[in-house]
């Protein structure tokens, strides 16, 4: 069984169902409202554990009811939360998701306790990081903590996966130099490399920029089209998405990354197969409204 450590955010998502995004100054009625567990880190950790990996999570919550709600969710999935700690002052993270009738979303995030994670918290989890097959991080928690985790992972031969989301065009060189696999979507790829991603040629061009920055493996996800990969030895390819009717795209990318990590061999010998499984898992996620509740279990994801 793969051992995975995820560093990342915990958010309680409030989902607001609307016909379309409002115009500036416009007041609109909502069609519905619901609450679910979210946060890119938590989503990816749950995806990894549901994909069959032994998964540990590094994060922070506040001392509030939202924390209780999230911790109960984690325990139900047997996610290891030994390194999820409480912050004395900040509240548990929150996200407000505007979801239109086409399944597309816009998200507003309150970072809260997610923004208080430090390098010291990473050192508390050093034993788990060193024993892992793979570690994963995103940009909803402080970058210095991610750099520290990736440095510990690299020192111990552990694969590092960076999901550069939300988009950030100013990534420290030290982080990229310690990243084995980077997984941007087309918007994030453009923000980092300056290359507008529209087709395979532009995906290759963006990937070359990542390789120049020191990242050996690039996977660019392009929503309902699929995902592109590029290796530093000039091998590349494209994996088509599974065609389904999308209800809500929230957590689709997170599901992809969790399933990818849980299925990928260290030598990348099964890269296309792992990407295909991850894509299949994501196709289940987009058919259900919500984040963590929409992430499928391994037994559902059959090729």
PDB file of C-alpha atoms in Angstrom:
ATOM      1  CA  UNK A   1       0.000   0.000   0.000  1.00  0.00           C
ATOM      2  CA  UNK A   2       1.311   3.432  -0.964  1.00  0.00           C
ATOM      3  CA  UNK A   3       2.146   5.837   1.864  1.00  0.00           C
ATOM      4  CA  UNK A   4       1.212   9.434   1.091  1.00  0.00           C
ATOM      5  CA  UNK A   5       1.548  12.621   3.142  1.00  0.00           C
ATOM      6  CA  UNK A   6      -0.522  15.653   2.141  1.00  0.00           C
ATOM      7  CA  UNK A   7       0.186  19.163   3.402  1.00  0.00           C
ATOM      8  CA  UNK A   8      -2.689  21.512   2.762  1.00  0.00           C
ATOM      9  CA  UNK A   9      -5.820  23.390   3.602  1.00  0.00           C
ATOM     10  CA  UNK A  10      -9.025  22.534   5.402  1.00  0.00           C
ATOM     11  CA  UNK A  11     -12.130  24.538   4.513  1.00  0.00           C
ATOM     12  CA  UNK A  12     -15.802  24.213   5.266  1.00  0.00           C
ATOM     13  CA  UNK A  13     -17.500  24.939   1.939  1.00  0.00           C
ATOM     14  CA  UNK A  14     -20.734  26.881   1.664  1.00  0.00           C
ATOM     15  CA  UNK A  15     -22.145  26.182  -1.798  1.00  0.00           C
ATOM     16  CA  UNK A  16     -24.451  28.802  -3.292  1.00  0.00           C
ATOM     17  CA  UNK A  17     -26.457  27.551  -6.280  1.00  0.00           C
ATOM     18  CA  UNK A  18     -27.166  30.310  -8.812  1.00  0.00           C
ATOM     19  CA  UNK A  19     -28.297  30.484 -12.434  1.00  0.00           C
ATOM     20  CA  UNK A  20     -25.171  32.385 -13.474  1.00  0.00           C
ATOM     21  CA  UNK A  21     -22.483  34.582 -11.963  1.00  0.00           C
ATOM     22  CA  UNK A  22     -23.851  38.009 -10.957  1.00  0.00           C
ATOM     23  CA  UNK A  23     -22.770  41.153 -12.773  1.00  0.00           C
ATOM     24  CA  UNK A  24     -21.047  43.962 -10.812  1.00  0.00           C
ATOM     25  CA  UNK A  25     -23.631  45.657  -8.601  1.00  0.00           C
ATOM     26  CA  UNK A  26     -26.305  43.039  -9.350  1.00  0.00           C
ATOM     27  CA  UNK A  27     -28.413  41.372  -6.637  1.00  0.00           C
ATOM     28  CA  UNK A  28     -29.568  37.820  -7.343  1.00  0.00           C
ATOM     29  CA  UNK A  29     -31.600  35.165  -5.559  1.00  0.00           C
ATOM     30  CA  UNK A  30     -29.964  31.813  -4.862  1.00  0.00           C
ATOM     31  CA  UNK A  31     -31.625  28.599  -5.957  1.00  0.00           C
ATOM     32  CA  UNK A  32     -30.220  26.595  -3.046  1.00  0.00           C
ATOM     33  CA  UNK A  33     -27.504  26.535  -0.364  1.00  0.00           C
ATOM     34  CA  UNK A  34     -25.568  23.660   1.184  1.00  0.00           C
ATOM     35  CA  UNK A  35     -22.524  23.028   3.391  1.00  0.00           C
ATOM     36  CA  UNK A  36     -19.803  20.413   2.805  1.00  0.00           C
ATOM     37  CA  UNK A  37     -16.203  19.657   3.689  1.00  0.00           C
ATOM     38  CA  UNK A  38     -13.536  21.104   1.400  1.00  0.00           C
ATOM     39  CA  UNK A  39     -10.104  22.706   1.110  1.00  0.00           C
ATOM     40  CA  UNK A  40      -7.674  21.606  -1.599  1.00  0.00           C
ATOM     41  CA  UNK A  41      -5.408  19.817   0.863  1.00  0.00           C
ATOM     42  CA  UNK A  42      -8.226  17.968   2.578  1.00  0.00           C
ATOM     43  CA  UNK A  43      -9.805  17.054  -0.772  1.00  0.00           C
ATOM     44  CA  UNK A  44      -6.536  15.603  -2.069  1.00  0.00           C
ATOM     45  CA  UNK A  45      -5.897  13.705   1.152  1.00  0.00           C
ATOM     46  CA  UNK A  46      -9.370  12.171   1.078  1.00  0.00           C
ATOM     47  CA  UNK A  47      -8.983  11.314  -2.609  1.00  0.00           C
ATOM     48  CA  UNK A  48      -5.694   9.531  -1.865  1.00  0.00           C
ATOM     49  CA  UNK A  49      -7.114   7.541   1.036  1.00  0.00           C
ATOM     50  CA  UNK A  50     -10.246   6.595  -0.951  1.00  0.00           C
ATOM     51  CA  UNK A  51      -7.960   5.499  -3.777  1.00  0.00           C
ATOM     52  CA  UNK A  52      -6.443   2.969  -1.390  1.00  0.00           C
ATOM     53  CA  UNK A  53      -3.334   4.755  -0.085  1.00  0.00           C
ATOM     54  CA  UNK A  54      -2.288   4.970   3.563  1.00  0.00           C
ATOM     55  CA  UNK A  55      -2.586   8.732   3.902  1.00  0.00           C
ATOM     56  CA  UNK A  56      -1.462  11.221   6.558  1.00  0.00           C
ATOM     57  CA  UNK A  57      -2.547  14.844   6.588  1.00  0.00           C
ATOM     58  CA  UNK A  58      -0.680  17.927   7.851  1.00  0.00           C
ATOM     59  CA  UNK A  59      -2.950  20.908   8.465  1.00  0.00           C
ATOM     60  CA  UNK A  60      -4.504  23.218  11.070  1.00  0.00           C
ATOM     61  CA  UNK A  61      -8.012  24.014  12.261  1.00  0.00           C
ATOM     62  CA  UNK A  62      -9.525  26.514  14.680  1.00  0.00           C
ATOM     63  CA  UNK A  63     -11.242  25.795  17.977  1.00  0.00           C
ATOM     64  CA  UNK A  64     -14.766  25.913  16.578  1.00  0.00           C
ATOM     65  CA  UNK A  65     -17.701  23.813  15.398  1.00  0.00           C
ATOM     66  CA  UNK A  66     -16.344  23.803  11.853  1.00  0.00           C
ATOM     67  CA  UNK A  67     -13.290  21.941  13.155  1.00  0.00           C
ATOM     68  CA  UNK A  68     -15.476  19.246  14.750  1.00  0.00           C
ATOM     69  CA  UNK A  69     -17.376  18.816  11.491  1.00  0.00           C
ATOM     70  CA  UNK A  70     -14.183  18.336   9.488  1.00  0.00           C
ATOM     71  CA  UNK A  71     -12.422  16.031  11.946  1.00  0.00           C
ATOM     72  CA  UNK A  72     -15.439  13.712  12.020  1.00  0.00           C
ATOM     73  CA  UNK A  73     -15.275  13.523   8.209  1.00  0.00           C
ATOM     74  CA  UNK A  74     -11.589  12.607   8.278  1.00  0.00           C
ATOM     75  CA  UNK A  75     -12.071   9.887  10.878  1.00  0.00           C
ATOM     76  CA  UNK A  76     -14.879   8.318   8.846  1.00  0.00           C
ATOM     77  CA  UNK A  77     -12.388   7.844   5.994  1.00  0.00           C
ATOM     78  CA  UNK A  78      -9.581   6.554   8.259  1.00  0.00           C
ATOM     79  CA  UNK A  79      -7.397   9.498   7.275  1.00  0.00           C
ATOM     80  CA  UNK A  80      -4.444   9.840   9.656  1.00  0.00           C
ATOM     81  CA  UNK A  81      -4.884  13.215  11.392  1.00  0.00           C
ATOM     82  CA  UNK A  82      -2.050  12.952  13.925  1.00  0.00           C
ATOM     83  CA  UNK A  83      -0.540  16.097  12.396  1.00  0.00           C
ATOM     84  CA  UNK A  84      -3.737  18.157  12.162  1.00  0.00           C
ATOM     85  CA  UNK A  85      -3.408  20.646  15.021  1.00  0.00           C
ATOM     86  CA  UNK A  86      -5.490  23.474  16.496  1.00  0.00           C
ATOM     87  CA  UNK A  87      -4.633  27.155  16.257  1.00  0.00           C
ATOM     88  CA  UNK A  88      -5.503  29.167  19.353  1.00  0.00           C
ATOM     89  CA  UNK A  89      -6.663  32.294  17.515  1.00  0.00           C
ATOM     90  CA  UNK A  90      -7.558  31.706  13.863  1.00  0.00           C
ATOM     91  CA  UNK A  91     -10.778  30.000  12.837  1.00  0.00           C
ATOM     92  CA  UNK A  92     -11.105  26.935  10.638  1.00  0.00           C
ATOM     93  CA  UNK A  93     -10.845  27.833   6.930  1.00  0.00           C
ATOM     94  CA  UNK A  94     -13.980  28.664   4.987  1.00  0.00           C
ATOM     95  CA  UNK A  95     -14.821  28.728   1.277  1.00  0.00           C
ATOM     96  CA  UNK A  96     -17.855  30.235  -0.445  1.00  0.00           C
ATOM     97  CA  UNK A  97     -18.586  28.601  -3.792  1.00  0.00           C
ATOM     98  CA  UNK A  98     -20.757  30.242  -6.435  1.00  0.00           C
ATOM     99  CA  UNK A  99     -22.020  27.342  -8.535  1.00  0.00           C
ATOM    100  CA  UNK A 100     -23.888  28.058 -11.775  1.00  0.00           C
ATOM    101  CA  UNK A 101     -26.372  25.842 -13.593  1.00  0.00           C
ATOM    102  CA  UNK A 102     -23.679  24.664 -16.051  1.00  0.00           C
ATOM    103  CA  UNK A 103     -21.590  23.198 -13.233  1.00  0.00           C
ATOM    104  CA  UNK A 104     -18.903  25.884 -13.319  1.00  0.00           C
ATOM    105  CA  UNK A 105     -17.817  27.627 -10.146  1.00  0.00           C
ATOM    106  CA  UNK A 106     -16.121  30.685  -8.681  1.00  0.00           C
ATOM    107  CA  UNK A 107     -14.689  30.398  -5.168  1.00  0.00           C
ATOM    108  CA  UNK A 108     -13.925  32.890  -2.385  1.00  0.00           C
ATOM    109  CA  UNK A 109     -11.644  31.599   0.390  1.00  0.00           C
ATOM    110  CA  UNK A 110     -10.985  32.652   4.006  1.00  0.00           C
ATOM    111  CA  UNK A 111      -7.665  31.030   4.895  1.00  0.00           C
ATOM    112  CA  UNK A 112      -7.951  31.179   8.690  1.00  0.00           C
ATOM    113  CA  UNK A 113      -5.918  28.507  10.484  1.00  0.00           C
ATOM    114  CA  UNK A 114      -4.578  27.243   7.144  1.00  0.00           C
ATOM    115  CA  UNK A 115      -2.342  30.316   7.010  1.00  0.00           C
ATOM    116  CA  UNK A 116      -0.726  29.625  10.389  1.00  0.00           C
ATOM    117  CA  UNK A 117       1.101  26.413   9.380  1.00  0.00           C
ATOM    118  CA  UNK A 118       4.854  26.796   9.923  1.00  0.00           C
ATOM    119  CA  UNK A 119       8.108  24.949   9.260  1.00  0.00           C
ATOM    120  CA  UNK A 120       7.969  23.852  12.901  1.00  0.00           C
ATOM    121  CA  UNK A 121       4.719  21.979  12.178  1.00  0.00           C
ATOM    122  CA  UNK A 122       6.497  20.217   9.318  1.00  0.00           C
ATOM    123  CA  UNK A 123       9.350  19.112  11.569  1.00  0.00           C
ATOM    124  CA  UNK A 124       6.792  17.605  13.951  1.00  0.00           C
ATOM    125  CA  UNK A 125       5.729  15.371  11.035  1.00  0.00           C
ATOM    126  CA  UNK A 126       9.247  14.602   9.778  1.00  0.00           C
ATOM    127  CA  UNK A 127       9.055  10.894  10.610  1.00  0.00           C
ATOM    128  CA  UNK A 128       5.869  10.469   8.549  1.00  0.00           C
ATOM    129  CA  UNK A 129       7.299  12.488   5.654  1.00  0.00           C
ATOM    130  CA  UNK A 130      10.540  10.486   5.592  1.00  0.00           C
ATOM    131  CA  UNK A 131       8.649   7.170   5.506  1.00  0.00           C
ATOM    132  CA  UNK A 132       6.282   8.171   2.698  1.00  0.00           C
ATOM    133  CA  UNK A 133       6.336   7.151  -0.970  1.00  0.00           C
ATOM    134  CA  UNK A 134       5.014  10.553  -2.007  1.00  0.00           C
ATOM    135  CA  UNK A 135       4.168  13.970  -0.553  1.00  0.00           C
ATOM    136  CA  UNK A 136       1.682  16.482  -1.985  1.00  0.00           C
ATOM    137  CA  UNK A 137       1.205  20.218  -1.417  1.00  0.00           C
ATOM    138  CA  UNK A 138      -0.742  23.158  -2.885  1.00  0.00           C
ATOM    139  CA  UNK A 139      -0.811  26.946  -2.413  1.00  0.00           C
ATOM    140  CA  UNK A 140      -3.615  27.321   0.157  1.00  0.00           C
ATOM    141  CA  UNK A 141      -1.038  27.031   2.970  1.00  0.00           C
ATOM    142  CA  UNK A 142       2.213  29.018   3.500  1.00  0.00           C
ATOM    143  CA  UNK A 143       4.941  28.285   0.954  1.00  0.00           C
ATOM    144  CA  UNK A 144       7.802  28.190   3.523  1.00  0.00           C
ATOM    145  CA  UNK A 145       6.164  25.141   5.128  1.00  0.00           C
ATOM    146  CA  UNK A 146       5.897  23.455   1.723  1.00  0.00           C
ATOM    147  CA  UNK A 147       9.561  24.119   0.961  1.00  0.00           C
ATOM    148  CA  UNK A 148      10.533  22.544   4.281  1.00  0.00           C
ATOM    149  CA  UNK A 149       8.434  19.437   3.603  1.00  0.00           C
ATOM    150  CA  UNK A 150       9.811  19.030   0.084  1.00  0.00           C
ATOM    151  CA  UNK A 151      13.391  19.388   1.331  1.00  0.00           C
ATOM    152  CA  UNK A 152      12.838  16.654   3.931  1.00  0.00           C
ATOM    153  CA  UNK A 153      11.171  14.473   1.293  1.00  0.00           C
ATOM    154  CA  UNK A 154      13.980  14.951  -1.228  1.00  0.00           C
ATOM    155  CA  UNK A 155      16.612  14.122   1.399  1.00  0.00           C
ATOM    156  CA  UNK A 156      14.830  10.804   1.973  1.00  0.00           C
ATOM    157  CA  UNK A 157      14.114   9.888  -1.656  1.00  0.00           C
ATOM    158  CA  UNK A 158      10.385  10.643  -1.388  1.00  0.00           C
ATOM    159  CA  UNK A 159       8.578  11.857  -4.547  1.00  0.00           C
ATOM    160  CA  UNK A 160       7.259  15.433  -4.307  1.00  0.00           C
ATOM    161  CA  UNK A 161       4.099  16.575  -6.109  1.00  0.00           C
ATOM    162  CA  UNK A 162       3.242  20.281  -6.272  1.00  0.00           C
ATOM    163  CA  UNK A 163      -0.250  21.369  -7.263  1.00  0.00           C
ATOM    164  CA  UNK A 164       0.327  25.122  -7.911  1.00  0.00           C
ATOM    165  CA  UNK A 165      -3.214  26.191  -7.062  1.00  0.00           C
ATOM    166  CA  UNK A 166      -4.514  28.791  -6.634  1.00  0.00           C
ATOM    167  CA  UNK A 167      -2.467  30.271  -9.476  1.00  0.00           C
ATOM    168  CA  UNK A 168       0.757  31.932  -8.336  1.00  0.00           C
ATOM    169  CA  UNK A 169       3.202  33.458 -10.785  1.00  0.00           C
ATOM    170  CA  UNK A 170       5.905  34.003  -8.170  1.00  0.00           C
ATOM    171  CA  UNK A 171       7.054  30.574  -6.996  1.00  0.00           C
ATOM    172  CA  UNK A 172      10.364  30.478  -5.101  1.00  0.00           C
ATOM    173  CA  UNK A 173      13.176  28.811  -7.041  1.00  0.00           C
ATOM    174  CA  UNK A 174      13.948  26.621  -4.041  1.00  0.00           C
ATOM    175  CA  UNK A 175      10.475  25.091  -4.150  1.00  0.00           C
ATOM    176  CA  UNK A 176      10.601  24.273  -7.862  1.00  0.00           C
ATOM    177  CA  UNK A 177      14.079  22.779  -7.513  1.00  0.00           C
ATOM    178  CA  UNK A 178      12.674  20.355  -4.935  1.00  0.00           C
ATOM    179  CA  UNK A 179       9.583  19.476  -6.990  1.00  0.00           C
ATOM    180  CA  UNK A 180       9.525  16.175  -8.895  1.00  0.00           C
ATOM    181  CA  UNK A 181       6.057  16.500 -10.447  1.00  0.00           C
ATOM    182  CA  UNK A 182       4.056  19.696 -10.980  1.00  0.00           C
ATOM    183  CA  UNK A 183       0.337  19.541 -11.811  1.00  0.00           C
ATOM    184  CA  UNK A 184      -1.083  22.907 -12.962  1.00  0.00           C
ATOM    185  CA  UNK A 185      -4.250  23.449 -14.925  1.00  0.00           C
ATOM    186  CA  UNK A 186      -4.058  25.640 -18.017  1.00  0.00           C
ATOM    187  CA  UNK A 187      -4.644  28.877 -16.065  1.00  0.00           C
ATOM    188  CA  UNK A 188      -1.962  28.064 -13.504  1.00  0.00           C
ATOM    189  CA  UNK A 189       0.481  26.967 -16.214  1.00  0.00           C
ATOM    190  CA  UNK A 190       0.094  30.334 -17.963  1.00  0.00           C
ATOM    191  CA  UNK A 191       0.455  32.282 -14.695  1.00  0.00           C
ATOM    192  CA  UNK A 192       3.757  30.557 -13.933  1.00  0.00           C
ATOM    193  CA  UNK A 193       5.332  30.236 -17.401  1.00  0.00           C
ATOM    194  CA  UNK A 194       3.730  33.085 -19.360  1.00  0.00           C
ATOM    195  CA  UNK A 195       2.677  30.612 -22.066  1.00  0.00           C
ATOM    196  CA  UNK A 196      -1.041  30.651 -22.918  1.00  0.00           C
ATOM    197  CA  UNK A 197      -2.195  27.043 -23.018  1.00  0.00           C
ATOM    198  CA  UNK A 198      -4.628  26.373 -25.870  1.00  0.00           C
ATOM    199  CA  UNK A 199      -3.401  23.201 -27.628  1.00  0.00           C
ATOM    200  CA  UNK A 200      -0.772  20.466 -27.460  1.00  0.00           C
ATOM    201  CA  UNK A 201       1.960  22.669 -28.924  1.00  0.00           C
ATOM    202  CA  UNK A 202       1.408  25.338 -26.272  1.00  0.00           C
ATOM    203  CA  UNK A 203       1.292  22.642 -23.574  1.00  0.00           C
ATOM    204  CA  UNK A 204       4.695  21.439 -24.791  1.00  0.00           C
ATOM    205  CA  UNK A 205       6.003  25.007 -24.727  1.00  0.00           C
ATOM    206  CA  UNK A 206       4.722  25.600 -21.188  1.00  0.00           C
ATOM    207  CA  UNK A 207       6.194  22.284 -20.063  1.00  0.00           C
ATOM    208  CA  UNK A 208       9.585  23.261 -21.473  1.00  0.00           C
ATOM    209  CA  UNK A 209       9.510  26.355 -19.282  1.00  0.00           C
ATOM    210  CA  UNK A 210       8.803  24.184 -16.238  1.00  0.00           C
ATOM    211  CA  UNK A 211      11.681  21.876 -17.186  1.00  0.00           C
ATOM    212  CA  UNK A 212      13.981  24.900 -17.397  1.00  0.00           C
ATOM    213  CA  UNK A 213      12.923  25.780 -13.854  1.00  0.00           C
ATOM    214  CA  UNK A 214      14.082  22.362 -12.662  1.00  0.00           C
ATOM    215  CA  UNK A 215      10.890  20.269 -12.687  1.00  0.00           C
ATOM    216  CA  UNK A 216      11.379  16.925 -14.443  1.00  0.00           C
ATOM    217  CA  UNK A 217       7.731  15.880 -14.825  1.00  0.00           C
ATOM    218  CA  UNK A 218       4.866  18.174 -15.828  1.00  0.00           C
ATOM    219  CA  UNK A 219       1.177  17.241 -15.930  1.00  0.00           C
ATOM    220  CA  UNK A 220      -1.171  19.948 -17.225  1.00  0.00           C
ATOM    221  CA  UNK A 221      -4.881  19.291 -16.674  1.00  0.00           C
ATOM    222  CA  UNK A 222      -7.314  20.875 -19.121  1.00  0.00           C
ATOM    223  CA  UNK A 223     -10.713  20.106 -17.630  1.00  0.00           C
ATOM    224  CA  UNK A 224     -13.145  18.161 -19.777  1.00  0.00           C
ATOM    225  CA  UNK A 225     -10.511  17.686 -22.499  1.00  0.00           C
ATOM    226  CA  UNK A 226      -8.113  15.623 -20.409  1.00  0.00           C
ATOM    227  CA  UNK A 227      -4.500  15.943 -19.268  1.00  0.00           C
ATOM    228  CA  UNK A 228      -1.103  16.391 -20.909  1.00  0.00           C
ATOM    229  CA  UNK A 229       2.209  15.103 -19.612  1.00  0.00           C
ATOM    230  CA  UNK A 230       5.803  15.965 -20.432  1.00  0.00           C
ATOM    231  CA  UNK A 231       8.996  14.363 -19.148  1.00  0.00           C
ATOM    232  CA  UNK A 232      12.366  16.061 -19.172  1.00  0.00           C
ATOM    233  CA  UNK A 233      13.699  13.463 -21.653  1.00  0.00           C
ATOM    234  CA  UNK A 234      11.315  14.857 -24.321  1.00  0.00           C
ATOM    235  CA  UNK A 235       8.657  12.184 -23.883  1.00  0.00           C
ATOM    236  CA  UNK A 236       5.134  13.565 -23.838  1.00  0.00           C
ATOM    237  CA  UNK A 237       1.541  12.514 -24.395  1.00  0.00           C
ATOM    238  CA  UNK A 238      -2.121  13.272 -23.813  1.00  0.00           C
ATOM    239  CA  UNK A 239      -4.772  11.340 -21.859  1.00  0.00           C
ATOM    240  CA  UNK A 240      -8.365  12.073 -22.849  1.00  0.00           C
ATOM    241  CA  UNK A 241     -10.995  12.789 -20.218  1.00  0.00           C
ATOM    242  CA  UNK A 242     -14.058  10.578 -19.748  1.00  0.00           C
ATOM    243  CA  UNK A 243     -17.146  12.253 -21.165  1.00  0.00           C
ATOM    244  CA  UNK A 244     -19.883  12.780 -18.572  1.00  0.00           C
ATOM    245  CA  UNK A 245     -22.475  15.449 -17.758  1.00  0.00           C
ATOM    246  CA  UNK A 246     -20.848  17.770 -15.229  1.00  0.00           C
ATOM    247  CA  UNK A 247     -22.969  18.984 -12.314  1.00  0.00           C
ATOM    248  CA  UNK A 248     -20.196  20.560 -10.220  1.00  0.00           C
ATOM    249  CA  UNK A 249     -16.480  20.723 -11.073  1.00  0.00           C
ATOM    250  CA  UNK A 250     -15.422  21.472  -7.482  1.00  0.00           C
ATOM    251  CA  UNK A 251     -12.721  19.014  -6.313  1.00  0.00           C
ATOM    252  CA  UNK A 252     -12.290  17.419  -9.750  1.00  0.00           C
ATOM    253  CA  UNK A 253      -8.647  18.477  -9.937  1.00  0.00           C
ATOM    254  CA  UNK A 254      -8.068  17.437  -6.326  1.00  0.00           C
ATOM    255  CA  UNK A 255      -9.532  14.013  -7.022  1.00  0.00           C
ATOM    256  CA  UNK A 256      -7.210  13.674 -10.020  1.00  0.00           C
ATOM    257  CA  UNK A 257      -4.120  14.424  -7.933  1.00  0.00           C
ATOM    258  CA  UNK A 258      -5.038  12.138  -5.029  1.00  0.00           C
ATOM    259  CA  UNK A 259      -5.757   9.209  -7.347  1.00  0.00           C
ATOM    260  CA  UNK A 260      -2.664   9.929  -9.437  1.00  0.00           C
ATOM    261  CA  UNK A 261      -0.402   9.809  -6.378  1.00  0.00           C
ATOM    262  CA  UNK A 262      -2.034   6.644  -5.068  1.00  0.00           C
ATOM    263  CA  UNK A 263      -1.530   4.785  -8.355  1.00  0.00           C
ATOM    264  CA  UNK A 264       1.738   6.126  -9.790  1.00  0.00           C
ATOM    265  CA  UNK A 265       4.892   4.016  -9.692  1.00  0.00           C
ATOM    266  CA  UNK A 266       7.990   5.798  -8.412  1.00  0.00           C
ATOM    267  CA  UNK A 267       9.771   5.274 -11.744  1.00  0.00           C
ATOM    268  CA  UNK A 268       6.730   6.661 -13.638  1.00  0.00           C
ATOM    269  CA  UNK A 269       6.577   3.457 -15.676  1.00  0.00           C
ATOM    270  CA  UNK A 270       2.751   3.519 -15.484  1.00  0.00           C
ATOM    271  CA  UNK A 271       2.267   7.270 -15.886  1.00  0.00           C
ATOM    272  CA  UNK A 272      -0.433   7.113 -18.585  1.00  0.00           C
ATOM    273  CA  UNK A 273      -2.314   4.359 -16.734  1.00  0.00           C
ATOM    274  CA  UNK A 274      -2.227   6.333 -13.461  1.00  0.00           C
ATOM    275  CA  UNK A 275      -3.431   9.461 -15.263  1.00  0.00           C
ATOM    276  CA  UNK A 276      -6.257   7.489 -16.861  1.00  0.00           C
ATOM    277  CA  UNK A 277      -7.384   6.126 -13.481  1.00  0.00           C
ATOM    278  CA  UNK A 278      -7.176   9.647 -12.030  1.00  0.00           C
ATOM    279  CA  UNK A 279      -9.243  10.990 -14.922  1.00  0.00           C
ATOM    280  CA  UNK A 280     -11.831   8.274 -14.413  1.00  0.00           C
ATOM    281  CA  UNK A 281     -12.094   9.149 -10.713  1.00  0.00           C
ATOM    282  CA  UNK A 282     -12.545  12.827 -11.586  1.00  0.00           C
ATOM    283  CA  UNK A 283     -15.380  11.928 -13.949  1.00  0.00           C
ATOM    284  CA  UNK A 284     -17.321  10.608 -10.941  1.00  0.00           C
ATOM    285  CA  UNK A 285     -16.539  13.727  -8.895  1.00  0.00           C
ATOM    286  CA  UNK A 286     -18.024  16.185 -11.412  1.00  0.00           C
ATOM    287  CA  UNK A 287     -21.330  14.315 -11.465  1.00  0.00           C
ATOM    288  CA  UNK A 288     -22.064  15.103  -7.799  1.00  0.00           C
ATOM    289  CA  UNK A 289     -22.484  18.498  -6.140  1.00  0.00           C
ATOM    290  CA  UNK A 290     -19.985  19.288  -3.390  1.00  0.00           C
ATOM    291  CA  UNK A 291     -16.329  18.587  -2.733  1.00  0.00           C
ATOM    292  CA  UNK A 292     -15.374  15.726  -0.423  1.00  0.00           C
ATOM    293  CA  UNK A 293     -18.762  14.012  -0.621  1.00  0.00           C
ATOM    294  CA  UNK A 294     -18.304  13.757  -4.413  1.00  0.00           C
ATOM    295  CA  UNK A 295     -14.910  11.995  -4.335  1.00  0.00           C
ATOM    296  CA  UNK A 296     -15.352   8.325  -5.310  1.00  0.00           C
ATOM    297  CA  UNK A 297     -13.968   5.219  -3.617  1.00  0.00           C
ATOM    298  CA  UNK A 298     -11.531   2.849  -5.288  1.00  0.00           C
ATOM    299  CA  UNK A 299     -14.174   0.157  -5.847  1.00  0.00           C
ATOM    300  CA  UNK A 300     -16.195   2.593  -7.998  1.00  0.00           C
ATOM    301  CA  UNK A 301     -13.286   3.527 -10.256  1.00  0.00           C
ATOM    302  CA  UNK A 302     -12.855   0.686 -12.736  1.00  0.00           C
ATOM    303  CA  UNK A 303     -11.344   1.046 -16.181  1.00  0.00           C
TER     304      UNK A 303
END
